[in-house]
């Protein structure tokens, strides 16, 4: 093997727990032994792998080596299952890029069906989660559209539906004369983060051009709904999170029957496609229940 498995285990444990001491406890060795393993690995790679701090974090090279170690663990776990080997080391870790809205609504149902994995979830906008795959920093990702990332297997899942919503009081204050280009340009909207383009995408589709309304930045799926109910702004909310507030009259659609449907695709690095096939099957099952099937 190119790299010593004990060195890889030390690196993974440090990044998992954030400290050399905690890594030493997990691996039943001394902190000095952990330090020696990391030094040997850094000498072998020719680059620093750990940024010491509280917590310890990976350098770009360290992150790439940690991903390699994770891939090896997943492949070894698959081999152990296929050969019915005893005495395996337990669940293996998998790093996945996923949008916050999918995590808040349906993805946990897929996670619950895969006992053999430990999840390390990277939360990013759905339009940017594929970038994590391209950089080799995750093993799988939930992405938009159907364009596969090079070297990955792509599995279309269905459409995630968003509804443009606001409170009745907000509608009365800002849209008393109707939802128009001019009123939308003035009314505060809710934006998840700087990468979030859902509100602008809906506006462009309905009115034909882009705007830059005043925005509240609120990186929380449930907080997004709560803020809309409180009358702070309008936003594109997942239908699963707003069905009850809509039924109870706490929220209103900005314009009835104008949902924004975003196609989601599950993408897995091809080398790990077989090792992660149980997770892929679980994601597909959960998506059937949660997403709009074309």
Coordinates of C-alpha atoms in Angstrom, one line a residue:
X1 CA 0.0 0.0 0.0
X2 CA 1.2 3.5 -0.8
X3 CA 0.4 4.8 2.7
X4 CA 0.6 3.1 6.1
X5 CA -3.0 2.2 7.4
X6 CA -2.0 3.2 10.9
X7 CA -0.9 6.7 9.7
X8 CA -4.2 7.1 7.8
X9 CA -6.2 6.0 10.9
X10 CA -4.4 8.6 13.0
X11 CA -5.2 11.4 10.5
X12 CA -8.8 10.4 10.3
X13 CA -9.2 10.2 14.1
X14 CA -7.7 13.6 14.6
X15 CA -10.0 15.2 12.0
X16 CA -13.0 13.3 13.4
X17 CA -12.4 14.4 17.1
X18 CA -10.5 17.6 16.6
X19 CA -7.5 16.8 18.8
X20 CA -4.5 14.5 19.1
X21 CA -5.5 13.4 22.6
X22 CA -9.0 12.3 21.5
X23 CA -7.5 10.5 18.5
X24 CA -5.1 8.7 20.8
X25 CA -7.9 7.6 23.1
X26 CA -9.9 6.2 20.2
X27 CA -6.9 4.3 18.8
X28 CA -5.7 3.1 22.2
X29 CA -2.2 4.6 21.8
X30 CA -0.4 7.6 23.4
X31 CA -0.7 11.1 22.0
X32 CA 3.1 10.9 21.3
X33 CA 2.4 7.9 19.0
X34 CA -0.3 9.9 17.2
X35 CA 2.2 12.7 16.7
X36 CA 4.8 10.4 15.3
X37 CA 2.3 8.8 12.9
X38 CA 1.3 12.2 11.6
X39 CA 4.9 13.3 11.2
X40 CA 5.8 10.2 9.3
X41 CA 2.7 10.7 7.1
X42 CA 3.6 14.3 6.4
X43 CA 7.2 13.3 5.6
X44 CA 5.9 10.7 3.2
X45 CA 3.5 13.2 1.5
X46 CA 5.9 16.1 1.7
X47 CA 3.3 18.5 3.0
X48 CA 1.7 19.6 6.2
X49 CA -1.6 17.7 6.8
X50 CA -2.9 19.1 10.1
X51 CA -3.4 22.7 11.2
X52 CA -3.0 22.6 15.0
X53 CA -5.7 24.4 16.9
X54 CA -8.9 23.9 18.9
X55 CA -10.1 22.0 17.0
X56 CA -7.4 20.6 14.7
X57 CA -8.3 21.0 11.0
X58 CA -7.0 19.6 7.8
X59 CA -4.9 21.4 5.3
X60 CA -6.0 21.0 1.6
X61 CA -3.5 18.1 1.3
X62 CA -4.7 16.6 4.6
X63 CA -8.3 16.8 3.5
X64 CA -7.4 14.9 0.3
X65 CA -5.5 12.2 2.2
X66 CA -8.4 11.9 4.7
X67 CA -10.8 11.3 1.7
X68 CA -8.4 8.6 0.4
X69 CA -8.5 7.0 3.8
X70 CA -12.3 7.1 3.9
X71 CA -12.5 5.6 0.5
X72 CA -10.2 2.7 1.6
X73 CA -12.4 2.1 4.6
X74 CA -15.6 1.9 2.5
X75 CA -14.0 -0.5 0.1
X76 CA -12.6 -2.7 2.9
X77 CA -16.1 -2.7 4.5
X78 CA -17.6 -3.8 1.2
X79 CA -15.1 -6.6 0.9
X80 CA -15.7 -7.7 4.5
X81 CA -19.5 -7.9 3.8
X82 CA -19.0 -9.9 0.6
X83 CA -16.7 -12.4 2.2
X84 CA -18.7 -12.5 5.5
X85 CA -15.6 -11.7 7.4
X86 CA -15.8 -11.5 11.2
X87 CA -14.1 -9.1 13.5
X88 CA -14.5 -6.0 11.3
X89 CA -13.9 -2.6 12.9
X90 CA -17.6 -1.5 12.8
X91 CA -19.3 1.3 10.8
X92 CA -17.3 3.2 8.3
X93 CA -17.5 6.9 7.6
X94 CA -18.8 8.5 4.5
X95 CA -18.6 12.2 3.6
X96 CA -21.5 13.6 1.7
X97 CA -22.4 17.1 0.4
X98 CA -26.1 17.8 0.8
X99 CA -28.4 20.8 0.7
X100 CA -29.8 22.0 4.1
X101 CA -33.4 21.8 2.8
X102 CA -33.1 18.1 1.9
X103 CA -31.5 17.3 5.2
X104 CA -34.4 19.2 7.0
X105 CA -37.1 17.3 5.2
X106 CA -36.3 13.8 3.8
X107 CA -32.7 12.8 3.7
X108 CA -32.6 11.6 7.3
X109 CA -35.0 8.8 6.3
X110 CA -32.4 7.5 4.0
X111 CA -29.7 7.7 6.6
X112 CA -31.8 5.7 9.0
X113 CA -31.8 2.8 6.7
X114 CA -28.0 2.4 6.6
X115 CA -26.7 1.2 9.9
X116 CA -23.3 0.3 8.6
X117 CA -22.3 4.0 7.9
X118 CA -21.2 7.0 10.0
X119 CA -22.2 10.2 8.2
X120 CA -20.0 13.3 7.8
X121 CA -22.4 15.7 6.1
X122 CA -21.2 18.9 4.4
X123 CA -24.0 21.4 4.0
X124 CA -24.0 23.5 0.9
X125 CA -26.4 25.0 -1.6
X126 CA -27.8 22.4 -3.9
X127 CA -26.4 24.3 -6.9
X128 CA -22.9 24.0 -5.5
X129 CA -22.8 20.6 -3.8
X130 CA -21.4 19.1 -7.1
X131 CA -18.3 21.2 -6.6
X132 CA -17.4 19.1 -3.6
X133 CA -17.4 16.0 -5.8
X134 CA -15.3 17.7 -8.5
X135 CA -12.7 18.6 -5.9
X136 CA -12.7 15.1 -4.6
X137 CA -13.7 16.2 -1.1
X138 CA -16.8 14.0 -0.7
X139 CA -17.7 10.5 -1.7
X140 CA -21.3 11.4 -2.8
X141 CA -23.5 14.5 -3.2
X142 CA -27.1 15.5 -3.7
X143 CA -27.0 17.9 -6.7
X144 CA -29.4 19.8 -9.0
X145 CA -30.0 18.8 -12.6
X146 CA -29.0 15.6 -14.3
X147 CA -25.5 16.5 -15.5
X148 CA -23.1 13.9 -14.0
X149 CA -19.8 15.0 -12.5
X150 CA -16.9 13.3 -14.3
X151 CA -16.1 10.0 -12.7
X152 CA -19.4 9.7 -10.9
X153 CA -22.6 7.7 -11.3
X154 CA -25.7 9.9 -11.4
X155 CA -29.1 8.8 -10.2
X156 CA -32.1 11.2 -10.9
X157 CA -34.4 11.2 -7.9
X158 CA -37.3 13.6 -8.6
X159 CA -38.2 17.2 -8.1
X160 CA -37.9 19.1 -4.8
X161 CA -40.8 21.6 -4.7
X162 CA -40.6 25.1 -3.3
X163 CA -43.5 27.5 -2.7
X164 CA -43.0 31.3 -2.6
X165 CA -44.6 32.2 0.8
X166 CA -45.1 35.1 3.2
X167 CA -47.3 35.8 6.2
X168 CA -50.8 37.5 5.6
X169 CA -49.5 40.6 7.4
X170 CA -46.5 40.8 5.1
X171 CA -48.7 40.3 2.1
X172 CA -50.9 43.2 3.2
X173 CA -48.0 45.5 3.9
X174 CA -45.9 44.9 0.8
X175 CA -48.3 43.5 -1.8
X176 CA -51.5 45.3 -1.1
X177 CA -51.8 46.2 -4.8
X178 CA -50.6 42.8 -6.0
X179 CA -47.3 41.0 -6.5
X180 CA -45.6 43.0 -9.2
X181 CA -42.0 43.7 -10.4
X182 CA -41.9 46.9 -8.5
X183 CA -43.3 45.6 -5.2
X184 CA -41.0 42.6 -5.3
X185 CA -38.0 44.9 -5.8
X186 CA -38.9 46.7 -2.5
X187 CA -40.2 43.9 -0.3
X188 CA -37.6 42.2 1.9
X189 CA -36.9 38.6 0.9
X190 CA -35.3 35.7 2.8
X191 CA -32.0 34.3 1.5
X192 CA -30.3 31.2 2.9
X193 CA -26.8 32.5 2.1
X194 CA -24.9 34.2 -0.7
X195 CA -25.1 31.1 -2.9
X196 CA -28.9 30.9 -2.6
X197 CA -30.6 31.9 -5.9
X198 CA -34.0 30.3 -5.5
X199 CA -35.9 33.6 -4.9
X200 CA -34.2 35.2 -7.9
X201 CA -34.8 32.2 -10.1
X202 CA -38.6 32.2 -9.3
X203 CA -38.8 35.9 -10.0
X204 CA -37.0 35.6 -13.3
X205 CA -39.3 32.8 -14.4
X206 CA -42.5 34.6 -13.4
X207 CA -41.5 38.1 -14.5
X208 CA -38.8 37.7 -17.1
X209 CA -35.8 39.4 -15.5
X210 CA -33.7 39.5 -12.4
X211 CA -34.0 41.8 -9.4
X212 CA -31.9 42.4 -6.3
X213 CA -34.4 43.0 -3.5
X214 CA -33.3 43.8 0.1
X215 CA -32.5 40.4 1.8
X216 CA -32.3 38.9 5.2
X217 CA -29.6 36.2 5.2
X218 CA -30.8 33.3 7.4
X219 CA -29.0 29.9 7.0
X220 CA -31.6 27.7 8.6
X221 CA -34.3 25.7 6.8
X222 CA -36.7 25.8 9.8
X223 CA -35.7 29.3 10.7
X224 CA -36.6 30.3 7.1
X225 CA -40.1 29.2 7.7
X226 CA -40.4 30.7 11.1
X227 CA -39.1 34.1 9.7
X228 CA -41.7 34.0 7.0
X229 CA -44.4 33.3 9.5
X230 CA -43.2 36.2 11.7
X231 CA -43.5 38.5 8.7
X232 CA -39.8 39.2 8.4
X233 CA -39.7 38.5 4.7
X234 CA -40.9 36.3 1.9
X235 CA -39.0 33.3 0.7
X236 CA -39.0 30.0 -1.3
X237 CA -39.9 27.4 1.3
X238 CA -39.9 23.6 0.9
X239 CA -43.5 22.4 0.5
X240 CA -43.0 19.8 3.2
X241 CA -42.2 22.5 5.7
X242 CA -45.0 24.9 4.8
X243 CA -48.0 22.6 4.2
X244 CA -49.3 23.0 7.7
X245 CA -48.7 26.8 8.0
X246 CA -50.4 27.3 4.7
X247 CA -53.4 25.2 5.8
X248 CA -53.5 27.1 9.1
X249 CA -53.4 30.5 7.4
X250 CA -50.1 31.4 8.9
X251 CA -48.6 31.7 5.4
X252 CA -49.8 32.5 2.0
X253 CA -48.4 31.8 -1.4
X254 CA -47.2 35.0 -3.1
X255 CA -48.9 33.9 -6.3
X256 CA -51.0 30.8 -6.2
X257 CA -49.9 27.8 -8.3
X258 CA -46.4 29.0 -9.0
X259 CA -44.2 26.5 -7.4
X260 CA -40.5 26.2 -8.3
X261 CA -39.5 22.5 -8.8
X262 CA -35.8 21.7 -8.5
X263 CA -34.6 18.4 -10.0
X264 CA -32.3 16.5 -7.6
X265 CA -29.7 14.0 -8.6
X266 CA -27.8 11.6 -6.3
X267 CA -24.2 11.3 -7.5
X268 CA -21.6 8.8 -6.2
X269 CA -17.9 8.5 -7.1
X270 CA -17.7 5.6 -9.5
X271 CA -14.9 3.8 -7.6
X272 CA -17.2 3.7 -4.5
X273 CA -20.5 3.1 -6.4
X274 CA -20.6 -0.6 -5.4
X275 CA -19.5 0.0 -1.8
X276 CA -22.2 2.7 -1.3
X277 CA -24.9 0.8 -3.2
X278 CA -26.9 0.2 0.1
X279 CA -26.9 3.9 0.7
X280 CA -27.9 4.7 -2.9
X281 CA -30.8 2.3 -2.6
X282 CA -31.9 3.9 0.6
X283 CA -31.7 7.4 -0.9
X284 CA -33.8 6.3 -3.9
X285 CA -36.5 4.8 -1.6
X286 CA -36.7 7.9 0.5
X287 CA -36.8 10.1 -2.6
X288 CA -39.8 8.2 -4.0
X289 CA -41.9 9.2 -0.9
X290 CA -40.6 12.8 -0.6
X291 CA -40.0 14.2 -4.1
X292 CA -42.2 14.8 -7.1
X293 CA -41.8 12.0 -9.6
X294 CA -42.1 12.9 -13.2

